[in-house]
Amino acid sequence: MKNIRYMDTSLRDGFQSVFGARALTDDFIPAIEAAVHAGIEHIEAGGGARFQALFMYCGESAFDMMDRFRAAAGPAASLQTLARGINVVALSAQPRDMIDLHARMFKKHGMTHIRNFDALNDVRNLIYSGKCITNAGLHHQVSVTMMELPPGCSGAHDAPFYIKTLREILDAGLPYDSICFKDASGTSNPNKFYETIKAARKLLGKDAIIWAHTHETAGVGITQYKAAIEAGCDGVDLARSPLSGGTCQPDMLSLWHALKGTDYTLDIDVTKIMQANLVLQECLKDYFFPPESQKISSEVILSPMPGGALTANTMMMRDTGTLDLYPKVIEAMSECVARGGFGTSVTPVSQFYFQQAYTNVTQGPWKKITDGYGKMVLGYFGRTPVPPDPEIVKLAQDQLGKPVFTGDPLDILEPGIPKAKAILEKHGLPVNDENIFIVGALETQGSNKGLDFLRGNKPINVRKVTDTKDAPAPAAVATASAPAMNEPADYTVTVEGKTYQVKVEAATGEVKTIAPAAEAKPVNVVGVKAKLQGIVYEIFVSVGDHVNRGDSLMILEAMKMETPVVAPCDGKVVSIEVEKNQVVKPEQLVATIA
């Protein structure tokens, strides 16, 4: 009987797939200890969205979290993280020096394994990052990414395509310790899993370690794993209640049960696993579990949305008050996949698809090409599995002002460490490897969330279920310009188009004086309105500042996209009508200029 290896993903992918990666370290330390006590030796501990989410939503450093994870797990546990090829754990593609720093920092902070994938299956994006992981003394698990194509599409994402990608990995001489076939959306037909891993086993030989990864989002995860195991897979990713099933990995006890009567088994102590599950449930008893994370979402078979991105996106839609648009966006995503070159729907490509679909729904189909989707179809992140739709490529060229790029993405990225050091020095912050990586990895088009964190902006946006009896009473609403009890009150009153200043005795309500209001000199005031719904992330101007047409007044953030609000004309800022972190709606007035 073959013993199937497993990694417990509850405390990384589970957090991402249920809470949008927003989980506080203090809350789950007992769950780590309970997992180790239950005999779980291989645990996913960080990386992927759990890197940036700690800085952006949890008010914590991901490096501190990894240190605490290692301390709780003990020295013997294998702790694995997730990296996205040349993006590693960053918000954008990283240069070579930052890719190398990523591997060294994760080794320093207690990690032992890194799973490394590229959403486009462009092997060039795995070579340098794989060498850095190996050179740092870490177990390098290189990945081939999988999904099901939307109906009517063909030309990639079948068993021959995945074996072709595997051959390219072997031909490149890329160092690896194991190979994972990773289906982040859980949409691949189980027979495709079987045929792919059977062919991979034949190509790699009996000694190679082959792993499988999927989600239960489409309801076929256990079936996929049984197919993979029967084809020769050695290990699988599993999760535990309450962070299993739905958008998460298949449940550990469920697979143990499904393998009864076969030639395969999981070497687990069921009683201890159930005890560890109770500890995990207690740790998370106050957390909000989105209903979409707890069910089968079969529509992802047509629009392959990863389990780890589904709730991250719905959480952001809750933040911006646009959750009602989700069904339309997920439907529109299918076309974005079909016309975008068939990159696998896993971060960051899944976010490109969702952002473009969101924009198509909110601003009209293909009226605006988003930055990530546009750069992808133009080749700036690598080669897509098939050429993108020429019409979309032309739109991206025109709107982004960039030509098609066919080279190696790493060759056009400037070194990141000198730039990050300069930013830290400018702001008087400690220059060390951790801070360099934080600033470099969390830089965005219009801001730097890593710098914000290091300067003390540490927001906590973790959704929990609040007991109403313990909730503080709502603060009283202050009345604007409220007069003192015994002082007269001034009012501006308009009657039949004429305006008067009226003074009223506060104590008695007696009208003291009435006088025509001074006529204001006409001023050409131009209102600046938001074009989309989002959160005000940054405001760059103050009342009285002179601005030129096209200057950025503020940044709105929605679905990880930063959209500048620009001045429509030259002039002086008369008013700022919004505040940082405020949710604004389309056509809402955000500023005025005269």
Coordinates of C-alpha atoms in Angstrom, one line a residue:
M1 CA 0.0 0.0 0.0
K2 CA 1.4 3.4 -1.0
N3 CA 1.4 6.1 1.6
I4 CA 0.5 9.4 0.0
R5 CA 2.4 12.4 1.3
Y6 CA 0.5 15.6 2.1
M7 CA 0.9 19.2 3.0
D8 CA -1.5 21.0 5.3
T9 CA -2.5 24.2 3.6
S10 CA -5.1 25.4 6.1
L11 CA -2.9 28.2 7.6
R12 CA -1.9 29.8 4.3
D13 CA -4.0 28.9 1.3
G14 CA -7.0 28.3 3.7
F15 CA -6.6 31.9 5.0
Q16 CA -6.3 33.2 1.5
S17 CA -9.2 31.2 0.1
V18 CA -11.7 32.1 2.9
F19 CA -10.6 35.4 4.4
G20 CA -8.9 37.0 1.4
A21 CA -5.6 36.2 3.3
R22 CA -6.6 38.5 6.2
A23 CA -5.8 36.6 9.4
L24 CA -4.0 37.9 12.5
T25 CA -1.0 35.9 13.8
D26 CA -2.1 36.2 17.4
D27 CA -5.3 34.4 16.6
F28 CA -3.8 31.2 15.1
I29 CA -0.6 30.4 17.0
P30 CA -2.4 27.7 19.0
A31 CA -3.6 26.1 15.7
I32 CA 0.0 25.7 14.6
E33 CA 0.9 24.0 17.8
A34 CA -2.1 21.7 17.6
A35 CA -1.3 20.7 14.0
V36 CA 2.2 19.7 15.0
H37 CA 0.9 17.8 18.0
A38 CA -1.4 15.9 15.6
G39 CA 1.5 14.6 13.7
I40 CA 1.4 17.0 10.7
E41 CA 5.0 17.5 9.6
H42 CA 4.6 19.6 6.4
I43 CA 2.7 22.9 6.7
E44 CA 2.2 25.8 4.3
A45 CA 3.1 28.8 6.2
G46 CA 3.3 31.9 4.0
G47 CA 4.0 33.5 0.7
G48 CA 1.6 34.3 -2.1
A49 CA -1.1 36.8 -1.0
R50 CA -0.3 36.1 2.7
F51 CA 2.8 38.2 2.2
Q52 CA 1.3 41.5 1.1
A53 CA -2.0 41.0 3.0
L54 CA -0.2 41.1 6.4
F55 CA 1.2 44.6 5.6
M56 CA -1.9 45.9 3.9
Y57 CA -4.7 44.5 6.0
C58 CA -3.3 43.0 9.3
G59 CA -0.9 45.7 10.5
E60 CA 1.8 43.1 10.7
S61 CA 5.1 42.2 9.1
A62 CA 5.1 39.0 7.1
F63 CA 8.7 38.4 8.3
D64 CA 7.6 38.6 12.0
M65 CA 4.7 36.2 11.2
M66 CA 7.1 33.7 9.7
D67 CA 9.4 33.9 12.7
R68 CA 6.5 33.2 15.1
F69 CA 5.2 30.4 12.8
R70 CA 8.6 28.7 13.0
A71 CA 8.8 29.1 16.8
A72 CA 5.3 27.6 17.2
A73 CA 5.9 24.7 14.8
G74 CA 9.3 23.8 16.2
P75 CA 12.6 23.1 14.4
A76 CA 11.6 19.8 12.7
A77 CA 8.5 20.9 10.7
S78 CA 8.8 21.5 7.0
L79 CA 7.4 25.0 6.3
Q80 CA 6.5 25.8 2.7
T81 CA 5.7 29.1 1.0
L82 CA 4.4 30.1 -2.4
A83 CA 6.3 32.2 -5.0
R84 CA 5.1 33.4 -8.4
G85 CA 8.1 33.1 -10.6
I86 CA 9.6 36.6 -11.3
N87 CA 6.9 38.2 -9.2
V88 CA 8.0 36.1 -6.2
V89 CA 5.6 37.5 -3.5
A90 CA 5.5 41.0 -4.8
L91 CA 2.7 43.1 -6.4
S92 CA 4.6 43.3 -9.7
A93 CA 7.5 41.6 -11.5
Q94 CA 10.8 41.9 -9.7
P95 CA 14.3 42.4 -10.9
R96 CA 17.0 39.8 -10.4
D97 CA 18.5 41.3 -7.2
M98 CA 15.1 41.3 -5.5
I99 CA 14.3 37.8 -6.6
D100 CA 17.5 36.6 -5.0
L101 CA 16.8 38.6 -1.9
H102 CA 13.4 37.0 -1.6
A103 CA 14.9 33.5 -1.4
R104 CA 17.5 34.5 1.1
M105 CA 15.0 36.3 3.3
F106 CA 12.5 33.4 3.4
K107 CA 15.4 31.1 4.3
K108 CA 16.5 33.5 7.1
H109 CA 13.0 33.6 8.5
G110 CA 12.6 29.8 8.9
M111 CA 11.1 28.5 5.7
T112 CA 12.4 25.2 4.2
H113 CA 10.4 24.8 0.9
I114 CA 9.2 27.2 -1.8
R115 CA 6.7 26.2 -4.5
N116 CA 7.5 28.2 -7.6
F117 CA 5.1 28.8 -10.5
D118 CA 4.5 31.0 -13.5
A119 CA 0.9 31.7 -14.5
L120 CA 1.9 31.9 -18.2
N121 CA 3.8 28.6 -18.0
D122 CA 6.7 30.6 -19.6
V123 CA 9.7 28.6 -18.3
R124 CA 12.0 31.6 -18.7
N125 CA 10.2 33.1 -15.7
L126 CA 11.1 30.1 -13.5
I127 CA 14.8 29.7 -14.3
Y128 CA 16.4 32.5 -12.3
S129 CA 14.0 32.3 -9.5
G130 CA 14.5 28.5 -9.3
K131 CA 18.3 28.9 -9.1
C132 CA 18.0 31.5 -6.3
I133 CA 15.7 29.2 -4.3
T134 CA 18.1 26.3 -4.7
N135 CA 21.2 28.5 -4.0
A136 CA 19.5 29.6 -0.7
G137 CA 19.4 26.0 0.5
L138 CA 15.6 25.7 0.1
H139 CA 13.6 22.8 -1.4
H140 CA 12.5 24.0 -4.8
Q141 CA 9.2 22.7 -6.0
V142 CA 8.8 23.9 -9.6
S143 CA 5.2 23.9 -10.9
V144 CA 3.2 23.5 -14.1
T145 CA -0.1 25.5 -13.8
M146 CA -3.4 24.1 -14.9
M147 CA -7.0 25.0 -15.5
E148 CA -10.0 24.3 -17.8
L149 CA -10.4 26.7 -20.8
P150 CA -13.8 28.4 -21.3
P151 CA -16.2 26.6 -23.7
G152 CA -15.1 26.7 -27.4
C153 CA -11.4 27.4 -26.6
S154 CA -8.6 25.1 -27.5
G155 CA -4.8 25.2 -28.2
A156 CA -3.5 24.9 -24.7
H157 CA -4.3 23.5 -21.2
D158 CA -4.5 19.9 -22.2
A159 CA -2.2 17.0 -21.2
P160 CA 0.1 17.5 -24.3
F161 CA 0.5 21.2 -23.4
Y162 CA 1.5 20.5 -19.8
I163 CA 4.0 17.8 -20.8
K164 CA 5.5 20.2 -23.3
T165 CA 5.9 22.7 -20.5
L166 CA 7.5 20.0 -18.3
R167 CA 9.9 19.1 -21.2
E168 CA 10.9 22.8 -21.4
I169 CA 11.7 22.8 -17.7
L170 CA 13.9 19.7 -18.1
D171 CA 15.6 21.1 -21.2
A172 CA 16.3 24.4 -19.4
G173 CA 18.4 22.6 -16.8
L174 CA 16.3 24.3 -14.1
P175 CA 17.3 22.9 -10.7
Y176 CA 14.3 21.4 -8.8
D177 CA 13.6 18.9 -6.0
S178 CA 10.0 18.1 -6.8
I179 CA 7.4 19.0 -9.4
C180 CA 3.8 20.2 -8.7
F181 CA 0.9 20.2 -11.1
K182 CA -1.1 23.2 -9.7
D183 CA -4.7 23.8 -10.5
A184 CA -5.6 27.0 -8.5
S185 CA -9.1 27.2 -9.9
G186 CA -10.0 23.5 -9.3
T187 CA -11.5 23.3 -12.8
S188 CA -9.3 20.7 -14.7
N189 CA -11.2 17.7 -15.8
P190 CA -10.1 14.7 -13.6
N191 CA -9.2 12.7 -16.6
K192 CA -6.8 15.5 -17.7
F193 CA -5.1 15.2 -14.3
Y194 CA -4.8 11.5 -14.8
E195 CA -3.4 11.7 -18.3
T196 CA -1.0 14.6 -17.4
I197 CA 0.5 12.9 -14.3
K198 CA 0.7 9.5 -16.0
A199 CA 2.7 11.0 -18.8
A200 CA 4.8 13.0 -16.4
R201 CA 5.7 9.9 -14.4
K202 CA 6.8 8.1 -17.6
L203 CA 9.0 11.1 -18.6
L204 CA 10.5 11.7 -15.1
G205 CA 11.0 8.1 -13.9
K206 CA 10.0 6.4 -10.7
D207 CA 12.2 8.4 -8.3
A208 CA 10.9 11.9 -9.1
I209 CA 8.6 13.5 -6.5
I210 CA 5.3 14.6 -8.2
W211 CA 2.8 16.7 -6.3
A212 CA -0.8 17.8 -7.1
H213 CA -2.6 20.9 -6.0
T214 CA -6.3 21.8 -6.5
H215 CA -9.3 23.5 -4.8
E216 CA -12.8 22.2 -4.2
T217 CA -14.4 25.3 -5.8
A218 CA -15.9 23.4 -8.7
G219 CA -16.7 20.4 -6.5
V220 CA -14.3 17.9 -8.2
G221 CA -11.2 18.2 -6.0
I222 CA -11.4 14.7 -4.4
T223 CA -12.0 13.2 -7.8
Q224 CA -9.0 15.0 -9.2
Y225 CA -6.8 13.8 -6.4
K226 CA -7.9 10.2 -6.8
A227 CA -7.1 10.4 -10.5
A228 CA -3.7 12.0 -9.8
I229 CA -2.8 9.4 -7.2
E230 CA -3.8 6.5 -9.5
A231 CA -1.6 8.1 -12.2
G232 CA 1.5 8.0 -10.0
C233 CA 1.3 11.2 -7.9
D234 CA 3.3 11.1 -4.6
G235 CA 1.8 14.0 -2.6
V236 CA -1.2 16.3 -2.5
D237 CA -2.3 19.5 -0.7
L238 CA -5.0 19.1 1.9
A239 CA -6.8 21.3 4.3
R240 CA -8.7 20.9 7.6
S241 CA -12.0 22.1 8.9
P242 CA -13.1 24.9 9.0
L243 CA -10.7 25.9 6.2
S244 CA -11.3 23.0 3.8
G245 CA -13.8 22.4 1.0
G246 CA -15.5 25.2 -0.9
T247 CA -12.8 27.6 -2.2
C248 CA -10.1 25.8 -0.2
Q249 CA -8.3 22.5 -0.7
P250 CA -10.0 19.1 -0.3
D251 CA -10.5 18.0 3.2
M252 CA -7.8 15.8 4.8
L253 CA -10.3 13.4 6.4
S254 CA -12.4 13.3 3.2
L255 CA -9.5 12.1 1.1
W256 CA -8.5 9.6 3.9
H257 CA -12.0 8.2 3.7
A258 CA -12.1 8.2 -0.2
L259 CA -8.9 6.1 -0.3
K260 CA -10.3 3.3 1.8
G261 CA -10.4 0.0 -0.2
T262 CA -7.7 1.2 -2.6
D263 CA -3.9 0.6 -2.8
Y264 CA -3.3 4.1 -1.2
T265 CA -3.6 5.6 2.2
L266 CA -2.9 8.7 4.3
D267 CA -0.8 8.1 7.3
I268 CA -2.8 10.2 9.8
D269 CA -4.1 9.8 13.3
V270 CA -7.7 10.6 12.7
T271 CA -8.5 11.3 16.4
K272 CA -5.6 13.8 16.7
I273 CA -6.5 15.5 13.5
M274 CA -10.1 16.0 14.7
Q275 CA -8.7 17.4 18.0
A276 CA -6.5 19.8 16.0
N277 CA -9.6 20.8 13.9
L278 CA -11.4 21.8 17.1
V279 CA -8.5 24.0 18.1
L280 CA -8.5 25.7 14.7
Q281 CA -12.3 26.2 14.9
E282 CA -11.9 27.9 18.3
C283 CA -9.1 30.1 17.0
L284 CA -11.3 31.4 14.2
K285 CA -14.7 31.5 16.0
D286 CA -14.9 35.3 15.7
Y287 CA -14.0 35.4 12.0
F288 CA -16.5 36.2 9.3
F289 CA -16.7 33.3 6.9
P290 CA -18.0 34.6 3.5
P291 CA -20.8 32.3 2.3
E292 CA -19.2 32.1 -1.2
S293 CA -16.2 30.4 0.4
Q294 CA -18.3 27.7 1.9
K295 CA -20.0 26.3 -1.2
I296 CA -19.5 24.8 -4.6
S297 CA -19.3 27.5 -7.3
S298 CA -19.7 25.5 -10.5
E299 CA -19.7 28.7 -12.7
V300 CA -15.9 28.7 -12.3
I301 CA -15.8 25.8 -14.8
L302 CA -16.8 28.4 -17.4
S303 CA -14.8 31.3 -15.9
P304 CA -11.8 29.7 -14.1
M305 CA -11.6 31.9 -10.9
P306 CA -9.1 30.5 -8.4
G307 CA -10.3 29.7 -4.9
G308 CA -7.5 31.8 -3.5
A309 CA -8.6 34.8 -5.5
L310 CA -12.4 34.4 -5.3
T311 CA -12.8 35.5 -1.7
A312 CA -10.0 38.1 -2.0
N313 CA -12.0 39.7 -4.7
T314 CA -15.3 39.5 -3.0
M315 CA -13.7 40.9 0.2
M316 CA -12.5 43.9 -1.8
M317 CA -15.9 44.3 -3.4
R318 CA -17.4 44.3 0.1
D319 CA -14.9 47.1 1.0
T320 CA -16.0 49.2 -1.9
G321 CA -19.7 48.3 -1.8
T322 CA -19.8 46.6 -5.2
L323 CA -20.4 43.0 -4.2
D324 CA -23.7 43.0 -6.1
L325 CA -21.6 43.2 -9.3
Y326 CA -19.8 39.9 -8.7
P327 CA -22.1 37.6 -10.8
K328 CA -21.7 40.0 -13.8
V329 CA -17.9 40.2 -13.4
I330 CA -17.4 36.5 -13.1
E331 CA -19.5 36.0 -16.3
A332 CA -17.5 38.7 -18.1
M333 CA -14.2 37.1 -17.0
S334 CA -14.7 34.2 -19.4
E335 CA -14.3 36.5 -22.4
C336 CA -11.1 38.0 -20.8
V337 CA -9.6 34.5 -20.5
A338 CA -10.6 33.6 -24.1
R339 CA -9.1 36.7 -25.7
G340 CA -6.1 37.2 -23.4
G341 CA -3.9 34.3 -24.6
F342 CA -4.9 31.5 -22.1
G343 CA -2.6 32.4 -19.3
T344 CA -3.5 30.2 -16.3
S345 CA -6.0 31.8 -14.0
V346 CA -3.7 32.0 -10.9
T347 CA -2.1 35.1 -9.4
P348 CA -1.2 37.5 -10.9
V349 CA -3.0 36.6 -14.2
S350 CA -6.2 35.7 -12.4
Q351 CA -6.2 39.2 -11.0
F352 CA -5.6 40.7 -14.5
Y353 CA -8.6 38.7 -15.8
F354 CA -10.8 39.8 -12.9
Q355 CA -9.7 43.5 -13.1
Q356 CA -10.4 43.6 -16.8
A357 CA -13.8 41.9 -16.3
Y358 CA -14.6 44.4 -13.5
T359 CA -13.7 47.3 -15.7
N360 CA -15.7 45.9 -18.6
V361 CA -18.7 45.7 -16.4
T362 CA -18.4 49.1 -14.7
Q363 CA -17.1 51.2 -17.6
G364 CA -18.3 49.3 -20.7
P365 CA -16.9 46.3 -22.6
W366 CA -13.3 47.0 -23.6
K367 CA -13.6 50.8 -23.2
K368 CA -10.6 50.7 -21.0
I369 CA -7.7 48.2 -21.0
T370 CA -6.4 47.8 -17.4
D371 CA -2.6 48.1 -16.9
G372 CA -2.0 44.5 -15.9
Y373 CA -4.1 42.8 -18.5
G374 CA -2.7 45.2 -21.2
K375 CA 0.9 44.5 -20.3
M376 CA 0.2 40.8 -20.3
V377 CA -1.3 40.7 -23.8
L378 CA 1.6 42.9 -25.0
G379 CA 4.2 40.4 -23.6
Y380 CA 5.7 42.3 -20.7
F381 CA 5.2 39.4 -18.3
G382 CA 6.3 36.7 -20.7
R383 CA 4.8 34.6 -23.5
T384 CA 1.2 33.7 -23.2
P385 CA 0.4 30.0 -24.1
V386 CA -1.3 31.2 -27.4
P387 CA -1.3 34.6 -29.1
P388 CA -3.9 37.0 -27.6
D389 CA -6.7 38.4 -29.7
P390 CA -5.1 40.9 -32.2
E391 CA -8.0 43.4 -31.6
I392 CA -7.2 43.4 -27.8
V393 CA -3.5 43.7 -28.5
K394 CA -4.2 46.8 -30.6
L395 CA -6.4 48.3 -27.9
A396 CA -3.6 47.7 -25.4
Q397 CA -1.0 49.3 -27.6
D398 CA -3.1 52.4 -28.2
Q399 CA -4.2 52.9 -24.6
L400 CA -1.0 52.0 -22.8
G401 CA 1.3 53.6 -25.4
K402 CA 3.5 50.5 -25.4
P403 CA 4.6 48.3 -28.3
V404 CA 4.5 44.5 -28.3
F405 CA 7.4 43.0 -26.3
T406 CA 8.9 39.7 -27.2
G407 CA 12.1 39.6 -25.0
D408 CA 12.8 38.3 -21.5
P409 CA 10.9 40.3 -18.9
L410 CA 13.8 40.3 -16.5
D411 CA 16.0 42.1 -19.1
I412 CA 13.9 45.3 -18.9
L413 CA 13.8 45.6 -15.1
E414 CA 16.3 47.8 -13.4
P415 CA 18.0 46.7 -10.1
G416 CA 15.6 47.1 -7.2
I417 CA 17.9 47.1 -4.2
P418 CA 19.6 50.5 -4.9
K419 CA 16.2 52.1 -5.5
A420 CA 14.7 50.7 -2.3
K421 CA 17.7 51.8 -0.3
A422 CA 17.3 55.3 -1.6
I423 CA 13.7 55.4 -0.6
L424 CA 14.5 54.2 3.0
E425 CA 17.3 56.7 3.4
K426 CA 15.1 59.6 2.1
H427 CA 12.5 58.8 4.8
G428 CA 15.0 58.2 7.6
L429 CA 14.1 54.5 7.9
P430 CA 16.5 51.6 8.8
V431 CA 18.2 50.2 5.8
N432 CA 18.2 46.4 6.2
D433 CA 17.4 43.5 4.0
E434 CA 13.8 43.1 5.4
N435 CA 12.9 46.8 4.8
I436 CA 14.6 46.8 1.4
F437 CA 12.4 43.8 0.4
I438 CA 9.2 45.3 1.9
V439 CA 9.7 48.6 0.1
G440 CA 10.6 46.9 -3.2
A441 CA 7.9 44.2 -3.2
L442 CA 5.0 46.5 -2.2
E443 CA 5.6 49.3 -4.6
T444 CA 2.6 50.0 -6.9
Q445 CA 2.0 52.3 -9.8
G446 CA 1.0 55.3 -7.7
S447 CA 2.2 54.5 -4.2
N448 CA 4.3 52.3 -2.0
K449 CA 2.3 50.2 0.5
G450 CA 5.5 48.9 2.1
L451 CA 6.8 52.4 2.7
D452 CA 3.4 53.4 4.2
F453 CA 3.7 50.4 6.6
L454 CA 7.2 51.2 7.7
R455 CA 6.2 54.9 8.3
G456 CA 3.5 53.7 10.7
N457 CA 0.5 53.4 8.5
K458 CA -0.6 49.9 9.7
P459 CA -4.3 49.5 8.9
I460 CA -6.2 46.5 10.2
N461 CA -9.1 45.4 8.1
V462 CA -9.9 41.8 9.2
R463 CA -13.6 41.0 9.1
K464 CA -14.9 39.4 12.3
V465 CA -18.3 38.7 13.7
T466 CA -18.9 41.3 16.4
D467 CA -21.2 40.5 19.3
T468 CA -23.7 43.4 19.3
K469 CA -24.0 43.5 23.0
D470 CA -20.3 44.3 23.3
A471 CA -20.3 46.9 20.5
P472 CA -19.7 50.5 21.6
A473 CA -22.6 52.8 21.4
P474 CA -22.6 54.9 18.2
A475 CA -21.0 58.3 18.6
A476 CA -23.3 61.3 18.6
V477 CA -23.4 63.2 15.3
A478 CA -22.0 66.7 15.8
T479 CA -24.1 69.5 14.4
A480 CA -22.1 71.7 12.1
S481 CA -21.4 75.2 13.4
A482 CA -23.7 74.6 16.5
P483 CA -24.0 77.9 18.5
A484 CA -23.4 78.1 22.2
M485 CA -26.6 78.0 24.2
N486 CA -26.9 81.7 24.9
E487 CA -25.4 83.1 21.7
P488 CA -27.4 84.2 18.7
A489 CA -27.5 81.9 15.7
D490 CA -26.8 83.0 12.1
Y491 CA -28.8 81.5 9.2
T492 CA -28.7 82.0 5.5
V493 CA -32.3 82.0 4.1
T494 CA -33.4 82.1 0.4
V495 CA -36.9 83.3 -0.4
E496 CA -38.1 83.5 -4.0
G497 CA -34.5 83.6 -5.3
K498 CA -33.3 86.3 -2.9
T499 CA -30.8 85.5 -0.1
Y500 CA -30.9 87.0 3.4
Q501 CA -28.7 86.7 6.5
V502 CA -31.0 86.1 9.5
K503 CA -29.8 86.4 13.2
V504 CA -32.0 84.5 15.7
E505 CA -31.9 84.6 19.5
A506 CA -30.9 81.1 20.7
A507 CA -32.7 81.2 24.0
T508 CA -36.1 82.5 22.7
G509 CA -36.1 81.9 19.0
E510 CA -36.8 85.6 18.4
V511 CA -35.6 87.0 15.0
K512 CA -33.1 89.8 15.8
T513 CA -32.0 91.0 12.4
I514 CA -32.7 90.4 8.7
A515 CA -30.3 91.7 6.1
P516 CA -29.8 91.0 2.4
A517 CA -26.9 88.7 1.9
A518 CA -23.8 90.1 0.1
E519 CA -23.7 89.0 -3.4
A520 CA -20.9 86.6 -4.1
K521 CA -18.7 87.3 -7.1
P522 CA -19.2 84.7 -9.8
V523 CA -16.4 82.1 -9.9
N524 CA -15.9 79.4 -12.5
V525 CA -15.7 76.4 -10.3
V526 CA -15.1 73.0 -11.9
G527 CA -16.2 69.9 -10.1
V528 CA -13.9 66.9 -10.2
K529 CA -15.9 63.6 -10.1
A530 CA -14.9 60.0 -9.5
K531 CA -15.2 57.8 -12.6
L532 CA -15.5 54.5 -10.7
Q533 CA -16.3 53.2 -7.3
G534 CA -13.4 52.7 -5.0
I535 CA -11.5 53.7 -1.8
V536 CA -9.6 57.0 -1.6
Y537 CA -6.1 55.6 -1.0
E538 CA -4.0 58.8 -1.2
I539 CA -4.7 62.6 -1.6
F540 CA -1.8 64.5 -3.1
V541 CA -3.1 68.1 -2.9
S542 CA -4.5 70.5 -0.4
V543 CA -7.0 73.4 -0.6
G544 CA -5.2 76.4 -2.1
D545 CA -2.7 74.4 -4.1
H546 CA -2.3 75.4 -7.8
V547 CA -2.6 72.4 -10.2
N548 CA -2.2 71.9 -13.9
R549 CA -4.5 70.0 -16.1
G550 CA -3.6 66.3 -15.9
D551 CA -2.0 66.5 -12.4
S552 CA -3.0 63.6 -10.1
L553 CA -5.2 64.9 -7.3
M554 CA -5.7 61.6 -5.6
I555 CA -5.6 57.8 -6.0
L556 CA -8.7 55.6 -5.9
E557 CA -8.1 51.9 -5.2
A558 CA -10.5 49.2 -6.3
M559 CA -9.7 45.5 -6.9
K560 CA -5.9 46.1 -6.4
M561 CA -6.1 48.7 -9.2
E562 CA -4.9 52.2 -8.5
T563 CA -6.7 54.8 -10.6
P564 CA -5.5 58.4 -10.5
V565 CA -8.1 61.2 -10.3
V566 CA -6.6 64.0 -12.4
A567 CA -7.3 67.7 -12.7
P568 CA -9.5 68.5 -15.7
C569 CA -8.1 72.1 -15.9
D570 CA -5.5 74.5 -14.6
G571 CA -6.5 76.3 -11.4
K572 CA -6.5 76.5 -7.7
V573 CA -8.0 73.7 -5.5
V574 CA -11.1 75.2 -3.9
S575 CA -12.2 72.1 -1.9
I576 CA -11.4 68.5 -1.2
E577 CA -14.7 66.7 -0.8
V578 CA -13.4 63.3 0.4
E579 CA -11.1 61.8 3.0
K580 CA -8.5 59.0 2.9
N581 CA -10.0 55.6 3.2
Q582 CA -13.5 56.9 2.2
V583 CA -15.5 54.8 -0.3
V584 CA -16.7 56.9 -3.2
K585 CA -19.2 56.1 -5.9
P586 CA -19.1 56.8 -9.7
E587 CA -19.9 60.5 -10.4
Q588 CA -19.4 61.5 -6.8
L589 CA -17.8 64.9 -6.4
V590 CA -14.3 64.6 -4.9
A591 CA -12.8 68.0 -5.4
T592 CA -13.4 71.5 -6.9
I593 CA -11.0 73.7 -8.9
A594 CA -11.4 77.4 -9.8

